[in-house]
Amino acid sequence: CEEDPLYIYLKNDYFHHPYYQKGYMSAQDEGSYKIVEFVDPLPNERILDCCAAPGTKSLAMAERMNNQGWIDALDLHEHRVELIEKDAKRLGVNIIHTKAQDASNYVSDSMYDRILCDVPCSGYGVLSRKPDIKLRMVSQDMDTLIPLQYAILSHVSKFLKPKGILVYSTCTMNKKENEKQIQNFLKEHLDFEWVDECTIFASEKQDGFYMAKLMRK
């Protein structure tokens, strides 16, 4: 994974920093931001972020696009969509268009240059921040999560332009949710090809993530 220099904020209460309140900055985990770099959105492109809330990746993509283009940001829950809208307003971003929508049955009249498919997952890459995951997660959850991840990935892939880029990402290290999902997808979608992948292991600096980049032939 390539690295861009970021400003590291070492204090806790960045919400009250004047730069944050004035919309001069946003906060994001370093590993999460690397997913945005991996997507590599460009100005004037049309982007779909299909599991977007709380919106940090959508907003980071809009910033990298110089607020030029179009981003459809979906989330299943209305109250989480409002989080994206609130932060977009704070940052002065107006290219993000939110929808309370289940990505697995999303319908679009438009085709996209890039799609970010950051799916719900077991979350084993963020255990340092959310240790309660160990207590809540049971093996039966995988029976629901893995088919849901594949359903979202398979469905939204239909809206990608030829030569467009689709990035599938999770915040877990589980190969069944990561590499095996991509392998299964490519077996069943011959119009897609593998471009790249990256695994970021959790550390004191960042959470853990997996990401795979696919291109429509």
PDB file of C-alpha atoms in Angstrom:
ATOM      1  CA  CYS A   1       0.000   0.000   0.000  1.00  0.00           C
ATOM      2  CA  GLU A   2       1.297   3.418  -0.880  1.00  0.00           C
ATOM      3  CA  GLU A   3       1.535   6.020   1.855  1.00  0.00           C
ATOM      4  CA  ASP A   4       0.735   9.704   1.756  1.00  0.00           C
ATOM      5  CA  PRO A   5       1.927  11.985   4.565  1.00  0.00           C
ATOM      6  CA  LEU A   6      -0.815  12.836   7.034  1.00  0.00           C
ATOM      7  CA  TYR A   7      -0.972  15.167   9.982  1.00  0.00           C
ATOM      8  CA  ILE A   8      -1.075  13.077  13.157  1.00  0.00           C
ATOM      9  CA  TYR A   9      -3.221  14.553  15.925  1.00  0.00           C
ATOM     10  CA  LEU A  10      -1.920  13.334  19.283  1.00  0.00           C
ATOM     11  CA  LYS A  11      -4.507  14.880  21.581  1.00  0.00           C
ATOM     12  CA  ASN A  12      -7.939  13.435  22.325  1.00  0.00           C
ATOM     13  CA  ASP A  13     -10.528  16.177  21.912  1.00  0.00           C
ATOM     14  CA  TYR A  14     -10.115  17.228  18.287  1.00  0.00           C
ATOM     15  CA  PHE A  15     -13.853  18.042  18.072  1.00  0.00           C
ATOM     16  CA  HIS A  16     -13.186  21.333  19.855  1.00  0.00           C
ATOM     17  CA  HIS A  17     -10.110  22.262  17.835  1.00  0.00           C
ATOM     18  CA  PRO A  18     -10.879  25.492  15.938  1.00  0.00           C
ATOM     19  CA  TYR A  19      -9.695  23.966  12.651  1.00  0.00           C
ATOM     20  CA  TYR A  20     -12.222  21.135  13.076  1.00  0.00           C
ATOM     21  CA  GLN A  21     -15.080  23.448  13.986  1.00  0.00           C
ATOM     22  CA  LYS A  22     -14.348  25.715  11.018  1.00  0.00           C
ATOM     23  CA  GLY A  23     -14.250  22.781   8.607  1.00  0.00           C
ATOM     24  CA  TYR A  24     -10.536  23.000   7.876  1.00  0.00           C
ATOM     25  CA  MET A  25      -9.841  19.383   8.813  1.00  0.00           C
ATOM     26  CA  SER A  26     -11.403  15.981   9.349  1.00  0.00           C
ATOM     27  CA  ALA A  27     -10.202  13.041  11.426  1.00  0.00           C
ATOM     28  CA  GLN A  28      -9.738   9.485  10.211  1.00  0.00           C
ATOM     29  CA  ASP A  29      -7.807   6.360  11.108  1.00  0.00           C
ATOM     30  CA  GLU A  30      -4.648   6.059   9.005  1.00  0.00           C
ATOM     31  CA  GLY A  31      -5.565   2.591   7.780  1.00  0.00           C
ATOM     32  CA  SER A  32      -9.033   3.745   6.803  1.00  0.00           C
ATOM     33  CA  TYR A  33      -7.555   6.617   4.794  1.00  0.00           C
ATOM     34  CA  LYS A  34      -5.360   4.151   2.898  1.00  0.00           C
ATOM     35  CA  ILE A  35      -8.543   2.626   1.503  1.00  0.00           C
ATOM     36  CA  VAL A  36      -9.373   6.037   0.015  1.00  0.00           C
ATOM     37  CA  GLU A  37      -5.881   6.199  -1.492  1.00  0.00           C
ATOM     38  CA  PHE A  38      -6.450   2.715  -2.892  1.00  0.00           C
ATOM     39  CA  VAL A  39      -9.677   3.831  -4.578  1.00  0.00           C
ATOM     40  CA  ASP A  40      -7.753   6.838  -5.959  1.00  0.00           C
ATOM     41  CA  PRO A  41     -10.787   8.955  -6.957  1.00  0.00           C
ATOM     42  CA  LEU A  42     -10.187  11.724  -9.482  1.00  0.00           C
ATOM     43  CA  PRO A  43     -11.923  15.080  -9.990  1.00  0.00           C
ATOM     44  CA  ASN A  44     -15.119  14.976 -12.057  1.00  0.00           C
ATOM     45  CA  GLU A  45     -15.619  11.238 -11.655  1.00  0.00           C
ATOM     46  CA  ARG A  46     -18.868   9.594 -10.528  1.00  0.00           C
ATOM     47  CA  ILE A  47     -18.330   7.483  -7.408  1.00  0.00           C
ATOM     48  CA  LEU A  48     -20.521   5.071  -5.446  1.00  0.00           C
ATOM     49  CA  ASP A  49     -19.746   4.522  -1.776  1.00  0.00           C
ATOM     50  CA  CYS A  50     -22.244   1.799  -1.021  1.00  0.00           C
ATOM     51  CA  CYS A  51     -21.809   1.350   2.767  1.00  0.00           C
ATOM     52  CA  ALA A  52     -20.756   4.873   3.562  1.00  0.00           C
ATOM     53  CA  ALA A  53     -21.686   5.899   7.122  1.00  0.00           C
ATOM     54  CA  PRO A  54     -20.319   7.600   9.126  1.00  0.00           C
ATOM     55  CA  GLY A  55     -18.879   9.093   5.936  1.00  0.00           C
ATOM     56  CA  THR A  56     -15.171   9.543   6.605  1.00  0.00           C
ATOM     57  CA  LYS A  57     -14.196   7.749   3.392  1.00  0.00           C
ATOM     58  CA  SER A  58     -16.814   9.577   1.294  1.00  0.00           C
ATOM     59  CA  LEU A  59     -15.570  12.898   2.627  1.00  0.00           C
ATOM     60  CA  ALA A  60     -11.923  12.014   2.102  1.00  0.00           C
ATOM     61  CA  MET A  61     -12.705  11.021  -1.489  1.00  0.00           C
ATOM     62  CA  ALA A  62     -14.533  14.319  -2.041  1.00  0.00           C
ATOM     63  CA  GLU A  63     -11.504  16.203  -0.721  1.00  0.00           C
ATOM     64  CA  ARG A  64      -9.163  14.295  -3.047  1.00  0.00           C
ATOM     65  CA  MET A  65     -11.540  15.136  -5.921  1.00  0.00           C
ATOM     66  CA  ASN A  66     -11.308  18.844  -5.020  1.00  0.00           C
ATOM     67  CA  ASN A  67     -15.075  18.783  -4.443  1.00  0.00           C
ATOM     68  CA  GLN A  68     -15.568  18.252  -8.208  1.00  0.00           C
ATOM     69  CA  GLY A  69     -17.671  15.362  -9.452  1.00  0.00           C
ATOM     70  CA  TRP A  70     -20.427  13.268  -7.889  1.00  0.00           C
ATOM     71  CA  ILE A  71     -20.488  10.803  -4.979  1.00  0.00           C
ATOM     72  CA  ASP A  72     -23.537   8.708  -4.111  1.00  0.00           C
ATOM     73  CA  ALA A  73     -23.167   7.696  -0.453  1.00  0.00           C
ATOM     74  CA  LEU A  74     -25.512   4.938   0.716  1.00  0.00           C
ATOM     75  CA  ASP A  75     -26.276   3.609   4.153  1.00  0.00           C
ATOM     76  CA  LEU A  76     -29.059   1.410   5.429  1.00  0.00           C
ATOM     77  CA  HIS A  77     -30.042   3.658   8.353  1.00  0.00           C
ATOM     78  CA  GLU A  78     -31.424   7.189   8.087  1.00  0.00           C
ATOM     79  CA  HIS A  79     -29.785   8.403  11.319  1.00  0.00           C
ATOM     80  CA  ARG A  80     -26.370   7.323  10.008  1.00  0.00           C
ATOM     81  CA  VAL A  81     -26.980   9.062   6.693  1.00  0.00           C
ATOM     82  CA  GLU A  82     -27.538  12.232   8.710  1.00  0.00           C
ATOM     83  CA  LEU A  83     -24.009  11.891  10.116  1.00  0.00           C
ATOM     84  CA  ILE A  84     -22.602  12.067   6.581  1.00  0.00           C
ATOM     85  CA  GLU A  85     -24.726  15.101   5.731  1.00  0.00           C
ATOM     86  CA  LYS A  86     -23.719  16.912   8.921  1.00  0.00           C
ATOM     87  CA  ASP A  87     -19.998  16.416   8.348  1.00  0.00           C
ATOM     88  CA  ALA A  88     -20.255  17.313   4.645  1.00  0.00           C
ATOM     89  CA  LYS A  89     -21.882  20.597   5.623  1.00  0.00           C
ATOM     90  CA  ARG A  90     -19.143  21.289   8.182  1.00  0.00           C
ATOM     91  CA  LEU A  91     -16.441  20.731   5.559  1.00  0.00           C
ATOM     92  CA  GLY A  92     -18.216  22.651   2.803  1.00  0.00           C
ATOM     93  CA  VAL A  93     -18.470  19.543   0.609  1.00  0.00           C
ATOM     94  CA  ASN A  94     -21.408  19.555  -1.812  1.00  0.00           C
ATOM     95  CA  ILE A  95     -20.697  16.683  -4.220  1.00  0.00           C
ATOM     96  CA  ILE A  96     -21.897  13.973  -1.803  1.00  0.00           C
ATOM     97  CA  HIS A  97     -25.482  12.835  -2.357  1.00  0.00           C
ATOM     98  CA  THR A  98     -26.766  10.624   0.435  1.00  0.00           C
ATOM     99  CA  LYS A  99     -29.437   7.931   0.368  1.00  0.00           C
ATOM    100  CA  ALA A 100     -30.854   5.691   3.096  1.00  0.00           C
ATOM    101  CA  GLN A 101     -30.649   2.562   0.991  1.00  0.00           C
ATOM    102  CA  ASP A 102     -29.853  -1.127   1.237  1.00  0.00           C
ATOM    103  CA  ALA A 103     -26.886  -1.524  -1.112  1.00  0.00           C
ATOM    104  CA  SER A 104     -27.816  -5.111  -1.938  1.00  0.00           C
ATOM    105  CA  ASN A 105     -30.907  -3.925  -3.830  1.00  0.00           C
ATOM    106  CA  TYR A 106     -29.779  -0.453  -4.901  1.00  0.00           C
ATOM    107  CA  VAL A 107     -31.059   0.734  -8.279  1.00  0.00           C
ATOM    108  CA  SER A 108     -29.239   3.361 -10.337  1.00  0.00           C
ATOM    109  CA  ASP A 109     -29.803   4.949 -13.725  1.00  0.00           C
ATOM    110  CA  SER A 110     -26.134   5.952 -13.765  1.00  0.00           C
ATOM    111  CA  MET A 111     -22.905   4.012 -14.189  1.00  0.00           C
ATOM    112  CA  TYR A 112     -19.920   4.752 -12.000  1.00  0.00           C
ATOM    113  CA  ASP A 113     -16.223   5.327 -12.651  1.00  0.00           C
ATOM    114  CA  ARG A 114     -15.328   3.875  -9.248  1.00  0.00           C
ATOM    115  CA  ILE A 115     -17.187   1.973  -6.549  1.00  0.00           C
ATOM    116  CA  LEU A 116     -16.132   1.549  -2.938  1.00  0.00           C
ATOM    117  CA  CYS A 117     -17.676  -1.540  -1.393  1.00  0.00           C
ATOM    118  CA  ASP A 118     -16.651  -1.248   2.284  1.00  0.00           C
ATOM    119  CA  VAL A 119     -18.915  -3.996   3.570  1.00  0.00           C
ATOM    120  CA  PRO A 120     -20.158  -4.879   7.070  1.00  0.00           C
ATOM    121  CA  CYS A 121     -17.734  -7.379   8.577  1.00  0.00           C
ATOM    122  CA  SER A 122     -16.637  -9.199  11.724  1.00  0.00           C
ATOM    123  CA  GLY A 123     -14.374  -6.278  12.644  1.00  0.00           C
ATOM    124  CA  TYR A 124     -11.320  -8.227  13.800  1.00  0.00           C
ATOM    125  CA  GLY A 125      -9.086  -5.441  12.497  1.00  0.00           C
ATOM    126  CA  VAL A 126     -10.496  -2.923  14.994  1.00  0.00           C
ATOM    127  CA  LEU A 127     -10.368  -4.983  18.184  1.00  0.00           C
ATOM    128  CA  SER A 128      -8.054  -2.469  19.847  1.00  0.00           C
ATOM    129  CA  ARG A 129     -10.829   0.151  19.650  1.00  0.00           C
ATOM    130  CA  LYS A 130     -13.788  -2.207  20.006  1.00  0.00           C
ATOM    131  CA  PRO A 131     -12.756  -5.108  22.263  1.00  0.00           C
ATOM    132  CA  ASP A 132     -16.422  -5.915  22.882  1.00  0.00           C
ATOM    133  CA  ILE A 133     -16.493  -7.494  19.397  1.00  0.00           C
ATOM    134  CA  LYS A 134     -14.925 -10.606  20.949  1.00  0.00           C
ATOM    135  CA  LEU A 135     -17.823 -10.851  23.384  1.00  0.00           C
ATOM    136  CA  ARG A 136     -20.588 -10.212  20.837  1.00  0.00           C
ATOM    137  CA  MET A 137     -19.390 -12.225  17.853  1.00  0.00           C
ATOM    138  CA  VAL A 138     -20.548 -15.834  17.547  1.00  0.00           C
ATOM    139  CA  SER A 139     -19.842 -18.313  14.762  1.00  0.00           C
ATOM    140  CA  GLN A 140     -23.408 -18.078  13.459  1.00  0.00           C
ATOM    141  CA  ASP A 141     -22.836 -14.408  12.619  1.00  0.00           C
ATOM    142  CA  MET A 142     -20.552 -15.501   9.785  1.00  0.00           C
ATOM    143  CA  ASP A 143     -23.483 -17.367   8.245  1.00  0.00           C
ATOM    144  CA  THR A 144     -25.199 -14.006   7.815  1.00  0.00           C
ATOM    145  CA  LEU A 145     -22.243 -11.709   7.165  1.00  0.00           C
ATOM    146  CA  ILE A 146     -20.484 -13.597   4.393  1.00  0.00           C
ATOM    147  CA  PRO A 147     -23.557 -13.973   2.129  1.00  0.00           C
ATOM    148  CA  LEU A 148     -24.466 -10.318   2.787  1.00  0.00           C
ATOM    149  CA  GLN A 149     -20.981  -9.128   1.816  1.00  0.00           C
ATOM    150  CA  TYR A 150     -21.120 -11.133  -1.392  1.00  0.00           C
ATOM    151  CA  ALA A 151     -24.642  -9.950  -2.196  1.00  0.00           C
ATOM    152  CA  ILE A 152     -23.585  -6.309  -1.897  1.00  0.00           C
ATOM    153  CA  LEU A 153     -20.399  -6.801  -3.914  1.00  0.00           C
ATOM    154  CA  SER A 154     -22.141  -8.758  -6.657  1.00  0.00           C
ATOM    155  CA  HIS A 155     -25.097  -6.379  -6.933  1.00  0.00           C
ATOM    156  CA  VAL A 156     -23.269  -3.037  -7.042  1.00  0.00           C
ATOM    157  CA  SER A 157     -20.703  -4.380  -9.522  1.00  0.00           C
ATOM    158  CA  LYS A 158     -23.428  -4.121 -12.181  1.00  0.00           C
ATOM    159  CA  PHE A 159     -23.205  -0.334 -12.010  1.00  0.00           C
ATOM    160  CA  LEU A 160     -19.497  -0.058 -12.812  1.00  0.00           C
ATOM    161  CA  LYS A 161     -18.414   1.321 -16.181  1.00  0.00           C
ATOM    162  CA  PRO A 162     -16.101  -0.702 -18.428  1.00  0.00           C
ATOM    163  CA  LYS A 163     -12.514  -0.023 -17.304  1.00  0.00           C
ATOM    164  CA  GLY A 164     -13.972   1.243 -14.018  1.00  0.00           C
ATOM    165  CA  ILE A 165     -12.445   0.392 -10.635  1.00  0.00           C
ATOM    166  CA  LEU A 166     -14.191  -1.437  -7.808  1.00  0.00           C
ATOM    167  CA  VAL A 167     -12.571  -1.604  -4.368  1.00  0.00           C
ATOM    168  CA  TYR A 168     -13.822  -4.192  -1.889  1.00  0.00           C
ATOM    169  CA  SER A 169     -12.711  -3.580   1.692  1.00  0.00           C
ATOM    170  CA  THR A 170     -13.245  -4.814   5.250  1.00  0.00           C
ATOM    171  CA  CYS A 171     -11.854  -4.080   8.698  1.00  0.00           C
ATOM    172  CA  THR A 172     -11.154  -7.743   9.438  1.00  0.00           C
ATOM    173  CA  MET A 173      -8.362 -10.253   8.878  1.00  0.00           C
ATOM    174  CA  ASN A 174     -10.719 -13.182   8.212  1.00  0.00           C
ATOM    175  CA  LYS A 175      -9.786 -14.760   4.853  1.00  0.00           C
ATOM    176  CA  LYS A 176     -13.342 -16.034   4.339  1.00  0.00           C
ATOM    177  CA  GLU A 177     -14.507 -12.416   4.333  1.00  0.00           C
ATOM    178  CA  ASN A 178     -11.549 -11.177   2.291  1.00  0.00           C
ATOM    179  CA  GLU A 179      -9.495 -13.202  -0.168  1.00  0.00           C
ATOM    180  CA  LYS A 180     -12.049 -15.990  -0.558  1.00  0.00           C
ATOM    181  CA  GLN A 181     -14.825 -13.511  -1.269  1.00  0.00           C
ATOM    182  CA  ILE A 182     -12.768 -12.004  -4.079  1.00  0.00           C
ATOM    183  CA  GLN A 183     -11.851 -15.427  -5.461  1.00  0.00           C
ATOM    184  CA  ASN A 184     -15.501 -16.467  -5.533  1.00  0.00           C
ATOM    185  CA  PHE A 185     -16.550 -13.179  -7.114  1.00  0.00           C
ATOM    186  CA  LEU A 186     -14.002 -13.463  -9.930  1.00  0.00           C
ATOM    187  CA  LYS A 187     -15.052 -17.042 -10.658  1.00  0.00           C
ATOM    188  CA  GLU A 188     -18.648 -15.925 -11.154  1.00  0.00           C
ATOM    189  CA  HIS A 189     -17.983 -12.541 -12.805  1.00  0.00           C
ATOM    190  CA  LEU A 190     -15.743 -13.167 -15.779  1.00  0.00           C
ATOM    191  CA  ASP A 191     -16.068  -9.546 -16.907  1.00  0.00           C
ATOM    192  CA  PHE A 192     -13.914  -8.499 -13.932  1.00  0.00           C
ATOM    193  CA  GLU A 193     -10.210  -8.899 -13.350  1.00  0.00           C
ATOM    194  CA  TRP A 194      -7.987  -8.645 -10.284  1.00  0.00           C
ATOM    195  CA  VAL A 195      -5.756  -5.548 -10.165  1.00  0.00           C
ATOM    196  CA  ASP A 196      -4.249  -5.373  -6.679  1.00  0.00           C
ATOM    197  CA  GLU A 197      -4.828  -6.122  -3.016  1.00  0.00           C
ATOM    198  CA  CYS A 198      -3.450  -4.938   0.297  1.00  0.00           C
ATOM    199  CA  THR A 199      -3.678  -6.070   3.908  1.00  0.00           C
ATOM    200  CA  ILE A 200      -2.962  -3.588   6.677  1.00  0.00           C
ATOM    201  CA  PHE A 201      -2.321  -5.200  10.029  1.00  0.00           C
ATOM    202  CA  ALA A 202      -3.457  -3.429  13.175  1.00  0.00           C
ATOM    203  CA  SER A 203      -0.823  -1.568  15.155  1.00  0.00           C
ATOM    204  CA  GLU A 204      -0.571   1.192  17.734  1.00  0.00           C
ATOM    205  CA  LYS A 205      -0.910   3.685  14.869  1.00  0.00           C
ATOM    206  CA  GLN A 206      -3.816   2.246  12.917  1.00  0.00           C
ATOM    207  CA  ASP A 207      -6.566  -0.336  12.665  1.00  0.00           C
ATOM    208  CA  GLY A 208      -6.370  -3.400  10.441  1.00  0.00           C
ATOM    209  CA  PHE A 209      -7.960  -3.529   6.978  1.00  0.00           C
ATOM    210  CA  TYR A 210      -8.126  -5.633   3.852  1.00  0.00           C
ATOM    211  CA  MET A 211      -8.742  -4.165   0.407  1.00  0.00           C
ATOM    212  CA  ALA A 212      -8.892  -5.579  -3.108  1.00  0.00           C
ATOM    213  CA  LYS A 213      -8.991  -3.644  -6.367  1.00  0.00           C
ATOM    214  CA  LEU A 214     -10.882  -5.033  -9.353  1.00  0.00           C
ATOM    215  CA  MET A 215     -11.430  -3.656 -12.853  1.00  0.00           C
ATOM    216  CA  ARG A 216     -14.302  -4.288 -15.233  1.00  0.00           C
ATOM    217  CA  LYS A 217     -12.948  -5.505 -18.545  1.00  0.00           C
TER     218      LYS A 217
END
